[in-house]
Structure formats: structure tokens, C-alpha cells
Amino acid sequence: MGGRDLDDLVSALDALPGGPILEMPLVLLRLLEDGNGDNAQGRMTATALAQSYVEALPFRQEVMADGEHFSVTLYLTEPAAPIPPARVELTADTTAHLSELAARILVPESEASRLAGAGAGLTDND
């Protein structure tokens, strides 16, 4: 998402446990399954998050903007050119929002939570 508007990512995180974070890999998987071995082509909703998913694939790709959608061509036999990761600058509001989302997955430390199975207990052999 480096260099792109973070609103798509924040909206996608808010949509969990559904939404584009889980749906986008399935869209890309269908596109790959429908490919002919050398190329895969399809259309996707044009969002910054979708473009980031496509650019993270290990194949050379072409993305053509088409209004609210974009056309994607993946060249499955050609590796993607390495793209140096862009620095992401988070606003204070975005950082607070992400911290709030992260806090939702934490289990409070208490005797009741430990009795219910939280934590590693005395042995941690994962």
C-alpha cells in the first residue's frame, strides 16, 4: 500500500472477518485457475488494495485502468520485476484505529482466561 491512500486498507480491516482482505486472494486464485498456463486475464474492482494484491504476485503483470474496474494480465511464465517497498506514513488517526483493531484480538490476562486455555501455560512447545 506504500504511496497509496490507506482508506481502502482501513475499510478492509473494518470489514473483517469478511470483506476484501479475504475475498481478494480468492479472486486472484480464480484468475490464475482460468489462465492458459502462460497468461491469465481478468477484471477487478479498481481499489488501491486490489492493485497492491496484484503487484505482490510473483508474475509480471499489466494493469489497465477502466473506470471503476481495471483489467489485469498476468504473465505466468515471467517473474515480476522487484519493486522496492515504499515507506508507509501513518496518520495519528490511522495508528490509533489500527491499535484499536489490534486490541480486539487480545485476550485479557486473568485467571479465568488462563483456565479457558489462553496463554502458553507452563510449557510452550509450538
PDB file of C-alpha atoms in Angstrom:
ATOM      1  CA  MET A   1       0.000   0.000   0.000  1.00  0.00           C
ATOM      2  CA  GLY A   2       3.050   2.212   0.004  1.00  0.00           C
ATOM      3  CA  GLY A   3       2.354   5.534  -1.663  1.00  0.00           C
ATOM      4  CA  ARG A   4      -1.391   4.850  -1.856  1.00  0.00           C
ATOM      5  CA  ASP A   5      -4.374   6.059   0.130  1.00  0.00           C
ATOM      6  CA  LEU A   6      -4.809   3.966   3.278  1.00  0.00           C
ATOM      7  CA  ASP A   7      -8.614   4.350   3.309  1.00  0.00           C
ATOM      8  CA  ASP A   8      -9.033   1.079   1.355  1.00  0.00           C
ATOM      9  CA  LEU A   9      -6.908  -0.802   3.865  1.00  0.00           C
ATOM     10  CA  VAL A  10      -8.666   0.687   6.896  1.00  0.00           C
ATOM     11  CA  SER A  11     -12.088  -0.095   5.367  1.00  0.00           C
ATOM     12  CA  ALA A  12     -10.966  -3.635   4.579  1.00  0.00           C
ATOM     13  CA  LEU A  13      -9.737  -4.144   8.147  1.00  0.00           C
ATOM     14  CA  ASP A  14     -13.062  -2.840   9.463  1.00  0.00           C
ATOM     15  CA  ALA A  15     -14.889  -5.382   7.274  1.00  0.00           C
ATOM     16  CA  LEU A  16     -13.140  -8.356   8.896  1.00  0.00           C
ATOM     17  CA  PRO A  17     -13.924 -11.207   9.385  1.00  0.00           C
ATOM     18  CA  GLY A  18     -15.253 -10.799   5.823  1.00  0.00           C
ATOM     19  CA  GLY A  19     -14.531  -8.286   3.115  1.00  0.00           C
ATOM     20  CA  PRO A  20     -11.786  -7.751   0.564  1.00  0.00           C
ATOM     21  CA  ILE A  21      -8.843  -8.973   2.652  1.00  0.00           C
ATOM     22  CA  LEU A  22     -10.291 -12.487   2.459  1.00  0.00           C
ATOM     23  CA  GLU A  23     -12.088 -12.135  -0.884  1.00  0.00           C
ATOM     24  CA  MET A  24      -9.247 -10.645  -2.967  1.00  0.00           C
ATOM     25  CA  PRO A  25      -6.970 -13.722  -2.778  1.00  0.00           C
ATOM     26  CA  LEU A  26      -9.914 -15.846  -3.976  1.00  0.00           C
ATOM     27  CA  VAL A  27     -10.492 -13.512  -6.934  1.00  0.00           C
ATOM     28  CA  LEU A  28      -6.817 -13.792  -7.851  1.00  0.00           C
ATOM     29  CA  LEU A  29      -6.867 -17.568  -7.408  1.00  0.00           C
ATOM     30  CA  ARG A  30      -9.835 -17.836  -9.808  1.00  0.00           C
ATOM     31  CA  LEU A  31      -7.995 -15.626 -12.282  1.00  0.00           C
ATOM     32  CA  LEU A  32      -4.933 -17.899 -12.066  1.00  0.00           C
ATOM     33  CA  GLU A  33      -7.047 -21.063 -12.403  1.00  0.00           C
ATOM     34  CA  ASP A  34      -8.719 -19.655 -15.528  1.00  0.00           C
ATOM     35  CA  GLY A  35      -5.342 -18.832 -17.111  1.00  0.00           C
ATOM     36  CA  ASN A  36      -3.967 -20.780 -20.033  1.00  0.00           C
ATOM     37  CA  GLY A  37      -0.610 -21.671 -18.496  1.00  0.00           C
ATOM     38  CA  ASP A  38       1.206 -18.659 -19.951  1.00  0.00           C
ATOM     39  CA  ASN A  39      -1.232 -15.816 -19.256  1.00  0.00           C
ATOM     40  CA  ALA A  40      -4.176 -15.057 -17.023  1.00  0.00           C
ATOM     41  CA  GLN A  41      -6.547 -12.175 -17.696  1.00  0.00           C
ATOM     42  CA  GLY A  42      -9.442 -10.715 -15.770  1.00  0.00           C
ATOM     43  CA  ARG A  43     -11.145  -7.626 -14.430  1.00  0.00           C
ATOM     44  CA  MET A  44     -11.165  -6.432 -10.837  1.00  0.00           C
ATOM     45  CA  THR A  45     -12.693  -3.589  -8.895  1.00  0.00           C
ATOM     46  CA  ALA A  46     -10.200  -0.741  -9.005  1.00  0.00           C
ATOM     47  CA  THR A  47      -9.030  -0.077  -5.457  1.00  0.00           C
ATOM     48  CA  ALA A  48      -5.606   0.654  -4.028  1.00  0.00           C
ATOM     49  CA  LEU A  49      -5.827  -2.581  -2.040  1.00  0.00           C
ATOM     50  CA  ALA A  50      -6.612  -4.659  -5.154  1.00  0.00           C
ATOM     51  CA  GLN A  51      -3.709  -3.105  -7.031  1.00  0.00           C
ATOM     52  CA  SER A  52      -1.391  -3.864  -4.113  1.00  0.00           C
ATOM     53  CA  TYR A  53      -2.535  -7.507  -4.119  1.00  0.00           C
ATOM     54  CA  VAL A  54      -1.838  -7.788  -7.871  1.00  0.00           C
ATOM     55  CA  GLU A  55       1.582  -6.143  -7.564  1.00  0.00           C
ATOM     56  CA  ALA A  56       2.533  -8.567  -4.778  1.00  0.00           C
ATOM     57  CA  LEU A  57       2.189 -11.543  -7.144  1.00  0.00           C
ATOM     58  CA  PRO A  58       5.443 -13.091  -8.358  1.00  0.00           C
ATOM     59  CA  PHE A  59       4.472 -12.720 -12.045  1.00  0.00           C
ATOM     60  CA  ARG A  60       4.917  -9.845 -14.464  1.00  0.00           C
ATOM     61  CA  GLN A  61       1.627  -8.021 -14.692  1.00  0.00           C
ATOM     62  CA  GLU A  62      -0.087  -5.307 -16.673  1.00  0.00           C
ATOM     63  CA  VAL A  63      -2.890  -3.311 -15.100  1.00  0.00           C
ATOM     64  CA  MET A  64      -5.053  -1.063 -17.261  1.00  0.00           C
ATOM     65  CA  ALA A  65      -7.444   1.351 -15.512  1.00  0.00           C
ATOM     66  CA  ASP A  66     -11.004   1.215 -16.807  1.00  0.00           C
ATOM     67  CA  GLY A  67     -13.216   3.465 -14.663  1.00  0.00           C
ATOM     68  CA  GLU A  68     -14.316   1.595 -11.545  1.00  0.00           C
ATOM     69  CA  HIS A  69     -12.522  -1.572 -12.692  1.00  0.00           C
ATOM     70  CA  PHE A  70      -9.173  -2.458 -14.090  1.00  0.00           C
ATOM     71  CA  SER A  71      -8.077  -5.168 -16.465  1.00  0.00           C
ATOM     72  CA  VAL A  72      -5.258  -7.396 -15.286  1.00  0.00           C
ATOM     73  CA  THR A  73      -2.961  -9.517 -17.413  1.00  0.00           C
ATOM     74  CA  LEU A  74      -0.571 -11.828 -15.591  1.00  0.00           C
ATOM     75  CA  TYR A  75       2.334 -13.355 -17.484  1.00  0.00           C
ATOM     76  CA  LEU A  76       2.657 -16.590 -15.553  1.00  0.00           C
ATOM     77  CA  THR A  77       5.985 -17.646 -17.052  1.00  0.00           C
ATOM     78  CA  GLU A  78       7.725 -14.309 -16.459  1.00  0.00           C
ATOM     79  CA  PRO A  79       8.844 -13.192 -13.000  1.00  0.00           C
ATOM     80  CA  ALA A  80       7.806  -9.796 -11.715  1.00  0.00           C
ATOM     81  CA  ALA A  81      10.444  -7.110 -11.598  1.00  0.00           C
ATOM     82  CA  PRO A  82      11.466  -6.471  -8.000  1.00  0.00           C
ATOM     83  CA  ILE A  83       9.786  -3.402  -6.540  1.00  0.00           C
ATOM     84  CA  PRO A  84      11.442  -1.831  -3.520  1.00  0.00           C
ATOM     85  CA  PRO A  85       8.868  -1.450  -0.760  1.00  0.00           C
ATOM     86  CA  ALA A  86       7.632   2.099  -0.326  1.00  0.00           C
ATOM     87  CA  ARG A  87       7.572   3.651   3.094  1.00  0.00           C
ATOM     88  CA  VAL A  88       4.084   3.981   4.538  1.00  0.00           C
ATOM     89  CA  GLU A  89       3.406   7.088   6.615  1.00  0.00           C
ATOM     90  CA  LEU A  90       0.503   6.580   9.002  1.00  0.00           C
ATOM     91  CA  THR A  91      -1.503   9.447  10.388  1.00  0.00           C
ATOM     92  CA  ALA A  92      -2.136   9.569  14.124  1.00  0.00           C
ATOM     93  CA  ASP A  93      -5.802   8.681  13.468  1.00  0.00           C
ATOM     94  CA  THR A  94      -4.851   5.636  11.378  1.00  0.00           C
ATOM     95  CA  THR A  95      -2.347   4.481  14.003  1.00  0.00           C
ATOM     96  CA  ALA A  96      -4.989   4.811  16.736  1.00  0.00           C
ATOM     97  CA  HIS A  97      -7.520   2.930  14.591  1.00  0.00           C
ATOM     98  CA  LEU A  98      -5.083   0.080  13.887  1.00  0.00           C
ATOM     99  CA  SER A  99      -4.202  -0.101  17.594  1.00  0.00           C
ATOM    100  CA  GLU A 100      -7.907  -0.334  18.408  1.00  0.00           C
ATOM    101  CA  LEU A 101      -8.324  -3.197  15.919  1.00  0.00           C
ATOM    102  CA  ALA A 102      -5.285  -4.988  17.346  1.00  0.00           C
ATOM    103  CA  ALA A 103      -6.649  -4.646  20.893  1.00  0.00           C
ATOM    104  CA  ARG A 104      -9.786  -6.529  19.842  1.00  0.00           C
ATOM    105  CA  ILE A 105      -7.811  -9.728  19.266  1.00  0.00           C
ATOM    106  CA  LEU A 106      -6.053  -9.693  22.636  1.00  0.00           C
ATOM    107  CA  VAL A 107      -7.360 -11.827  25.482  1.00  0.00           C
ATOM    108  CA  PRO A 108      -7.315 -10.109  28.872  1.00  0.00           C
ATOM    109  CA  GLU A 109      -4.804 -11.578  31.264  1.00  0.00           C
ATOM    110  CA  SER A 110      -6.772 -13.186  34.073  1.00  0.00           C
ATOM    111  CA  GLU A 111      -7.057 -16.472  35.897  1.00  0.00           C
ATOM    112  CA  ALA A 112     -10.368 -17.129  34.113  1.00  0.00           C
ATOM    113  CA  SER A 113      -8.815 -16.662  30.678  1.00  0.00           C
ATOM    114  CA  ARG A 114      -5.900 -18.943  31.547  1.00  0.00           C
ATOM    115  CA  LEU A 115      -8.305 -21.632  32.799  1.00  0.00           C
ATOM    116  CA  ALA A 116     -10.177 -21.298  29.497  1.00  0.00           C
ATOM    117  CA  GLY A 117      -6.968 -22.072  27.578  1.00  0.00           C
ATOM    118  CA  ALA A 118      -5.404 -18.673  26.887  1.00  0.00           C
ATOM    119  CA  GLY A 119      -1.629 -18.380  27.022  1.00  0.00           C
ATOM    120  CA  ALA A 120       1.109 -20.970  26.799  1.00  0.00           C
ATOM    121  CA  GLY A 121       0.860 -22.160  30.370  1.00  0.00           C
ATOM    122  CA  LEU A 122       3.995 -23.724  31.846  1.00  0.00           C
ATOM    123  CA  THR A 123       5.161 -25.254  28.570  1.00  0.00           C
ATOM    124  CA  ASP A 124       5.273 -23.642  25.182  1.00  0.00           C
ATOM    125  CA  ASN A 125       6.132 -26.309  22.627  1.00  0.00           C
ATOM    126  CA  ASP A 126       4.549 -24.816  19.480  1.00  0.00           C
TER     127      ASP A 126
END
